[in-house]
Amino acid sequence: MKPSPLFPIVAILIAFGSAVPAHAAQRFPPPEFDTGYRLPVTETPGRRVALRDSLPDHADVAALAGAIVLATVFAYKVRSRPWMLALTIGSLLYFGFYRRGCICPIGSIQNVTEGLFNSGAGVPIAVLLFFLIPLVAALLFGRTFCASVCPLGAVQDVVLAKPVAVPPWLDHALGLLAYVYLALAVLLAATQSVYVICEYDPFVSLFRLVDLPGMEGGGPVHGLTLAAIFVSAAVFIGRPYCRYLCPYGALLRFLSRLSWKRVTITPDRCVQCTLCTDACPFGAIRMPTPLVPGVPRTAGKTRLAAALLLVPVLALLGGYLGYRLGPPLSRAHAQVRLADRIRLEDAGAVADTTEASDAFRATGRPVDELYAEARAVTERFTGRWTHRDILTTKTKIVRLWVLRPGLAAWAGAIAGLVFGLKLVELSIRRRRTDWEADRAGCVACARCFAYCPVERATEEKKEIAWKPI
Amino acid sequence: MTEDRSALRIRVASRAAIVLGIFTLAVAIALVINDRRTRFKDPLESPELVGRKEALRATPRDDSLKGAIREVDRDLRAEYFRRQAFAARGGYLLVLGLAGFVIAVRLSVAWRKRPPEPKPMPAFLERRMRDAGRARWSVSALGFILVAGAVVWIALSASGCYVETVDVSAGGGGAERGADPKAGKVAPAKAPRDMPPPSREEVRKHWPRFRGPDGLGISAYANTPATWNGATGENILWKAPVPLPGENSPVVWGDRVFLTGATEEVREVYCFDAASGAILWTKPVETPSSRPPTPVDPLDATGFAAPTAVTDGRFVCAIFANGDIACFDVDGKAVWARNLGAPMENAYGHGASLLMHGDLLLVPYDQGTDEDGLSRLYALNVRTGKPVWEAKRPVGSSWATPIIIDAAGGLQLIAAADPFAIAYDPENGTEIWRASILKGDVASSPVFGDGLVYTVTVDTELCATKPDGKGDVTKTHVLWKAEDGLPDITSPLTDGKHVWLLPTDGYLVCYDAKTGKKVYEQEVDARFNGSPSLAGDKLYLLDMKGVMRIISSGPEYKEIGTAELGEKSNCSPAFLAGRIYIRGKEHLYAIGGAKS
């Protein structure tokens, strides 16, 4: 007999249960009394340290690794949607509401980037492992992290009720936004400007909405607005953030194309029943595209050649646009904004001052020093001109000026490259004989297994084999 | 399960979803409203509480007021914590409501779901090719949208919507736009000739002329360094050699420092990068071909480049001993040049510096005696060099630089020479008042503080004159006179409370600015050619050996510290935020608190 679908849910919930910490007291400065009145000392029971606060970060790493292992087992061995859903709910509760969405592999991109580009910035081991473990898992088994471990994906997966199919042409285009977002996030983290992924995480405000005992709840209204928009969209569109914006998903998509193993819809061979055509709410099932004799391929080859030629052009164009966008992008850095503000105030263009400008002036540091620092930051974005004298004569010097591109130019070039490679991908005709899960798009959620008659037949065989005599 | 029961459970789930959805939405709205009210009602900043506390400061014994404050404070705190508790409870309700809504919706959808049916086999290849074609177009369209957005953003950044490109203090805005290969790290500042002249407030943020923005030797910034050592490099940000000699002082606008240098044959204007000391440009000044060069023989101590240049962030103008006067924009592009005729009747060599007023370049050009009628005050259009007005002055040679003050309901240009201190309307050169209070060689420039004009020569007195008169005010508007510590070269300094005189021999005298009563006198064992300066509450006295004495501006002589340049200097320093620029005999120094 097949176990009840509710059992795994209950099991996972118990497994992820947490201790109940004491409720934290609010702090508020007492009023000042002139008469010598003394505020009575408030007696409160000693605070029990929340389990959350006492757990080391490595416990989270272990939980992450364990959850990915479970997801892989549920996708490959057990092939069970109920177990996957249970794990999803458990991950949402633990990594989302309990650990409040931090640390997470998506945000860890920034930590690792900052550590790579700035010698003074260190990356904690736990954060590095959070970054690497899902990537290694994707390289081996595909996007099993996305399946039921990522709390952001879990929220979207859980609320998905009435999925609407996104047309493939739109799906392909919107999916590129994640790469642009990744390039931007890496750029801003490398220049130590802002952690934009964390700043605009649409779900972290939801995770921190609940004032669990021992923790302060609440979040900014704009964060909750973003959460409301994405949660509402996720009710009808399968995993909109994962598919179109998640920068970590962009990395996982790339690596899962090279994965050692891949999730299959059928546990055995595809019988071409077409029952799974509409099974995936994320548009990750690819239909067969057999080669048809007699269909001319010249147009396709020409298109492919043009797409290949466009790749370097788009990379260069992206690089140039990135270079030109360097100065405005550099304003994401606090030093550059402060220098702007000081300049505005000194020029009399604004009447007021800000806390930052007041604090700066109170330090007594020369303004020119600030301007020099801001210029140095901007140069990281735009690059710097260097020169070499290539010919010296008695009357003239021929000097070659070369721009060493800054990080913004590289980010733009990579974004352009991605667009070019996408056009190449769309120009390649792949031969496919069966219904398959797209390696890059499939998040291994196990929804499609139940649609497959071969899967059902396999399950029935197991039940017959298992049934006691 | 029967169809009725199936339909019933679907109906129940659907209605539960609706109810829970409405409930969740209501809780969300309530939380938002609560959040807005909490955000804007910080109990500590409540106007009611703040107002009552202010009232209590005025009447500290008012018990009823104290009681009222306690009540208001208690009520505000209670409300604050009530809202916080509401937010906490609301968060739980929202999450639970949302969870219930999601469960109900999913159950409703799941129970309505029909088993999948086999689909007819479409033409997969054709469908796939159609999808791929559409996808290529959509990817291209998205790329085009992103490129268009980037171009618009770049255009907006470049058009001046960003502060860097519309910076009115030329020289500071361009740097953020990236390095210019020809100028090294500093991008050339814009000096558009169509830009209007800077306001007086803007001018005061720089050091645009001799002795600072108003010619009074007073820094707008108090955070100037008080210690440095040229030999060890302590607090020396950079030290740049000046190609040609000159006794003129540095002027600074934004990230540019200007100096001039000259020999008998060559005259040059220099622009230094304020951050690094690199020379951004060097421009020769040549006598216009319409006039043959007139040889001059100034005193060695004066040299060929004694007058200090002037800048307003758009233009920089310089004048030399032979009467050559030139104007460049701050990028070094020549605007105009002319020769005013060598001041042959100036015994020591031309030393009065230039000043600007709006689009007027004001050139004091005193020479000879008061009877020779050779002295002039010229006003040239700074954009073209053409004369706008010219005032014939009934005075002899002088080496003082005029100042422009705001007094008696308008602007006045105060010029000092033997025998008169004269006030002119800077717009048209009309004389407003004069006072016969000067005699001999007038090298000290006038100063103004707290409504009084101070003039001094070594052969007469220090005079404090009220500038609100008309005509000859010698007998009516000279408030007081003093005779001690009269300088021969340096200019006085006043902060409105005191007036300091520092003659060459170092006999420093401090007077009460209002009464002329001597406050103190101090013999400083040094010789001075540079005029004293004031930054905050610190006086800076630079002697000829390059030793800076920093003293308190209080009513008694109190030395705060000394700093050695390591090089001789006859110039007056320039003071900017956290920095001092000093010209030594051979180098220009930038002194600051930290290396840039």
PDB file of C-alpha atoms in Angstrom, chain B residues 328-454:
ATOM      1  CA  PHE B 328      42.414  82.224 -20.404  1.00  0.00           C
ATOM      2  CA  ASP B 329      39.576  79.913 -19.661  1.00  0.00           C
ATOM      3  CA  VAL B 330      40.237  77.418 -16.899  1.00  0.00           C
ATOM      4  CA  ASP B 331      41.144  74.812 -19.474  1.00  0.00           C
ATOM      5  CA  GLY B 332      43.964  77.004 -20.709  1.00  0.00           C
ATOM      6  CA  LYS B 333      42.373  78.181 -23.881  1.00  0.00           C
ATOM      7  CA  ALA B 334      43.399  81.753 -24.656  1.00  0.00           C
ATOM      8  CA  VAL B 335      40.520  84.219 -24.578  1.00  0.00           C
ATOM      9  CA  TRP B 336      42.253  87.547 -25.091  1.00  0.00           C
ATOM     10  CA  ALA B 337      45.453  89.406 -24.347  1.00  0.00           C
ATOM     11  CA  ARG B 338      46.422  93.044 -24.375  1.00  0.00           C
ATOM     12  CA  ASN B 339      48.972  95.414 -23.029  1.00  0.00           C
ATOM     13  CA  LEU B 340      48.022  98.363 -20.865  1.00  0.00           C
ATOM     14  CA  GLY B 341      51.320 100.099 -21.336  1.00  0.00           C
ATOM     15  CA  ALA B 342      54.211  99.497 -19.004  1.00  0.00           C
ATOM     16  CA  PRO B 343      53.758 101.372 -15.702  1.00  0.00           C
ATOM     17  CA  MET B 344      57.049 103.197 -16.045  1.00  0.00           C
ATOM     18  CA  GLU B 345      56.318 105.558 -13.202  1.00  0.00           C
ATOM     19  CA  ASN B 346      55.892 102.779 -10.701  1.00  0.00           C
ATOM     20  CA  ALA B 347      59.084 102.851  -8.690  1.00  0.00           C
ATOM     21  CA  TYR B 348      59.007  99.358  -7.290  1.00  0.00           C
ATOM     22  CA  GLY B 349      57.269  97.627 -10.186  1.00  0.00           C
ATOM     23  CA  HIS B 350      53.632  96.837 -10.636  1.00  0.00           C
ATOM     24  CA  GLY B 351      52.301  94.842  -7.677  1.00  0.00           C
ATOM     25  CA  ALA B 352      48.547  95.419  -7.344  1.00  0.00           C
ATOM     26  CA  SER B 353      46.608  92.279  -8.071  1.00  0.00           C
ATOM     27  CA  LEU B 354      43.547  91.821 -10.226  1.00  0.00           C
ATOM     28  CA  LEU B 355      40.008  91.319  -9.033  1.00  0.00           C
ATOM     29  CA  MET B 356      36.720  90.445 -10.656  1.00  0.00           C
ATOM     30  CA  HIS B 357      33.178  91.584 -10.275  1.00  0.00           C
ATOM     31  CA  GLY B 358      30.678  89.661 -12.335  1.00  0.00           C
ATOM     32  CA  ASP B 359      31.883  89.910 -15.920  1.00  0.00           C
ATOM     33  CA  LEU B 360      34.193  92.810 -15.104  1.00  0.00           C
ATOM     34  CA  LEU B 361      37.906  92.378 -14.688  1.00  0.00           C
ATOM     35  CA  LEU B 362      39.067  95.233 -12.478  1.00  0.00           C
ATOM     36  CA  VAL B 363      42.635  96.370 -12.984  1.00  0.00           C
ATOM     37  CA  PRO B 364      44.156  98.836 -10.502  1.00  0.00           C
ATOM     38  CA  TYR B 365      46.916 100.641 -12.352  1.00  0.00           C
ATOM     39  CA  ASP B 366      48.326 103.391 -10.127  1.00  0.00           C
ATOM     40  CA  GLN B 367      51.601 105.057 -10.978  1.00  0.00           C
ATOM     41  CA  GLY B 368      53.465 108.342 -10.655  1.00  0.00           C
ATOM     42  CA  THR B 369      52.261 110.939  -8.155  1.00  0.00           C
ATOM     43  CA  ASP B 370      48.800 112.247  -7.477  1.00  0.00           C
ATOM     44  CA  GLU B 371      49.603 115.257  -9.603  1.00  0.00           C
ATOM     45  CA  ASP B 372      50.775 113.267 -12.628  1.00  0.00           C
ATOM     46  CA  GLY B 373      47.279 112.050 -13.315  1.00  0.00           C
ATOM     47  CA  LEU B 374      48.540 108.684 -14.576  1.00  0.00           C
ATOM     48  CA  SER B 375      46.735 106.409 -12.159  1.00  0.00           C
ATOM     49  CA  ARG B 376      43.785 104.486 -13.413  1.00  0.00           C
ATOM     50  CA  LEU B 377      41.276 101.917 -12.388  1.00  0.00           C
ATOM     51  CA  TYR B 378      40.206  99.900 -15.437  1.00  0.00           C
ATOM     52  CA  ALA B 379      37.193  97.700 -15.809  1.00  0.00           C
ATOM     53  CA  LEU B 380      37.487  95.293 -18.732  1.00  0.00           C
ATOM     54  CA  ASN B 381      34.943  92.869 -20.052  1.00  0.00           C
ATOM     55  CA  VAL B 382      36.431  89.567 -18.959  1.00  0.00           C
ATOM     56  CA  ARG B 383      35.024  87.780 -22.007  1.00  0.00           C
ATOM     57  CA  THR B 384      36.502  90.138 -24.579  1.00  0.00           C
ATOM     58  CA  GLY B 385      39.106  92.277 -22.840  1.00  0.00           C
ATOM     59  CA  LYS B 386      37.395  95.406 -24.057  1.00  0.00           C
ATOM     60  CA  PRO B 387      37.179  98.340 -21.654  1.00  0.00           C
ATOM     61  CA  VAL B 388      33.832  98.858 -19.994  1.00  0.00           C
ATOM     62  CA  TRP B 389      34.748 101.813 -17.875  1.00  0.00           C
ATOM     63  CA  GLU B 390      37.833 103.604 -16.705  1.00  0.00           C
ATOM     64  CA  ALA B 391      38.260 105.736 -13.599  1.00  0.00           C
ATOM     65  CA  LYS B 392      40.962 108.353 -13.521  1.00  0.00           C
ATOM     66  CA  ARG B 393      42.355 108.381 -10.028  1.00  0.00           C
ATOM     67  CA  PRO B 394      43.748 111.413  -8.243  1.00  0.00           C
ATOM     68  CA  VAL B 395      46.420 109.323  -6.559  1.00  0.00           C
ATOM     69  CA  GLY B 396      50.027 108.277  -6.919  1.00  0.00           C
ATOM     70  CA  SER B 397      51.649 104.863  -7.201  1.00  0.00           C
ATOM     71  CA  SER B 398      50.305 102.152  -5.033  1.00  0.00           C
ATOM     72  CA  TRP B 399      50.704  98.422  -4.693  1.00  0.00           C
ATOM     73  CA  ALA B 400      47.529  97.740  -2.766  1.00  0.00           C
ATOM     74  CA  THR B 401      44.776  95.589  -4.219  1.00  0.00           C
ATOM     75  CA  PRO B 402      41.245  96.954  -3.932  1.00  0.00           C
ATOM     76  CA  ILE B 403      38.417  95.091  -2.253  1.00  0.00           C
ATOM     77  CA  ILE B 404      34.692  95.020  -2.958  1.00  0.00           C
ATOM     78  CA  ILE B 405      32.451  95.358   0.072  1.00  0.00           C
ATOM     79  CA  ASP B 406      28.744  95.299   0.641  1.00  0.00           C
ATOM     80  CA  ALA B 407      27.947  98.338   2.709  1.00  0.00           C
ATOM     81  CA  ALA B 408      25.540 101.216   2.933  1.00  0.00           C
ATOM     82  CA  GLY B 409      22.990  99.492   0.771  1.00  0.00           C
ATOM     83  CA  GLY B 410      25.222  98.579  -2.117  1.00  0.00           C
ATOM     84  CA  LEU B 411      28.542  97.326  -3.349  1.00  0.00           C
ATOM     85  CA  GLN B 412      31.608  99.506  -3.090  1.00  0.00           C
ATOM     86  CA  LEU B 413      35.067  99.004  -4.485  1.00  0.00           C
ATOM     87  CA  ILE B 414      37.584 100.373  -2.012  1.00  0.00           C
ATOM     88  CA  ALA B 415      40.951 101.361  -3.446  1.00  0.00           C
ATOM     89  CA  ALA B 416      43.816 102.771  -1.399  1.00  0.00           C
ATOM     90  CA  ALA B 417      46.650 104.999  -2.632  1.00  0.00           C
ATOM     91  CA  ASP B 418      48.366 108.235  -1.600  1.00  0.00           C
ATOM     92  CA  PRO B 419      46.497 110.364  -0.548  1.00  0.00           C
ATOM     93  CA  PHE B 420      43.009 108.900  -0.730  1.00  0.00           C
ATOM     94  CA  ALA B 421      41.036 105.857   0.182  1.00  0.00           C
ATOM     95  CA  ILE B 422      38.315 106.002  -2.431  1.00  0.00           C
ATOM     96  CA  ALA B 423      35.097 104.034  -2.797  1.00  0.00           C
ATOM     97  CA  TYR B 424      33.734 103.423  -6.306  1.00  0.00           C
ATOM     98  CA  ASP B 425      30.627 101.839  -7.672  1.00  0.00           C
ATOM     99  CA  PRO B 426      32.103  98.709  -9.245  1.00  0.00           C
ATOM    100  CA  GLU B 427      29.461  98.662 -11.957  1.00  0.00           C
ATOM    101  CA  ASN B 428      30.396 101.978 -13.512  1.00  0.00           C
ATOM    102  CA  GLY B 429      33.406 103.410 -11.686  1.00  0.00           C
ATOM    103  CA  THR B 430      31.463 106.290 -10.164  1.00  0.00           C
ATOM    104  CA  GLU B 431      33.131 107.650  -7.045  1.00  0.00           C
ATOM    105  CA  ILE B 432      31.028 107.349  -3.913  1.00  0.00           C
ATOM    106  CA  TRP B 433      33.268 108.749  -1.201  1.00  0.00           C
ATOM    107  CA  ARG B 434      36.875 109.490  -0.504  1.00  0.00           C
ATOM    108  CA  ALA B 435      38.922 110.095   2.608  1.00  0.00           C
ATOM    109  CA  SER B 436      42.311 111.733   2.667  1.00  0.00           C
ATOM    110  CA  ILE B 437      43.942 109.390   5.139  1.00  0.00           C
ATOM    111  CA  LEU B 438      46.885 107.876   3.262  1.00  0.00           C
ATOM    112  CA  LYS B 439      50.383 109.051   2.574  1.00  0.00           C
ATOM    113  CA  GLY B 440      53.537 107.621   1.107  1.00  0.00           C
ATOM    114  CA  ASP B 441      53.948 104.141  -0.359  1.00  0.00           C
ATOM    115  CA  VAL B 442      50.667 102.336  -0.023  1.00  0.00           C
ATOM    116  CA  ALA B 443      51.310  98.595  -0.276  1.00  0.00           C
ATOM    117  CA  SER B 444      48.799  97.446   2.315  1.00  0.00           C
ATOM    118  CA  SER B 445      45.438  96.584   0.857  1.00  0.00           C
ATOM    119  CA  PRO B 446      42.311  97.802   2.628  1.00  0.00           C
ATOM    120  CA  VAL B 447      40.162  95.431   4.656  1.00  0.00           C
ATOM    121  CA  PHE B 448      36.583  95.577   5.865  1.00  0.00           C
ATOM    122  CA  GLY B 449      34.956  94.164   8.955  1.00  0.00           C
ATOM    123  CA  ASP B 450      31.782  94.757  10.931  1.00  0.00           C
ATOM    124  CA  GLY B 451      30.895  97.849   8.985  1.00  0.00           C
ATOM    125  CA  LEU B 452      34.251  99.606   8.984  1.00  0.00           C
ATOM    126  CA  VAL B 453      36.927  99.995   6.309  1.00  0.00           C
ATOM    127  CA  TYR B 454      40.496  99.792   7.571  1.00  0.00           C
TER     128      TYR B 454
END
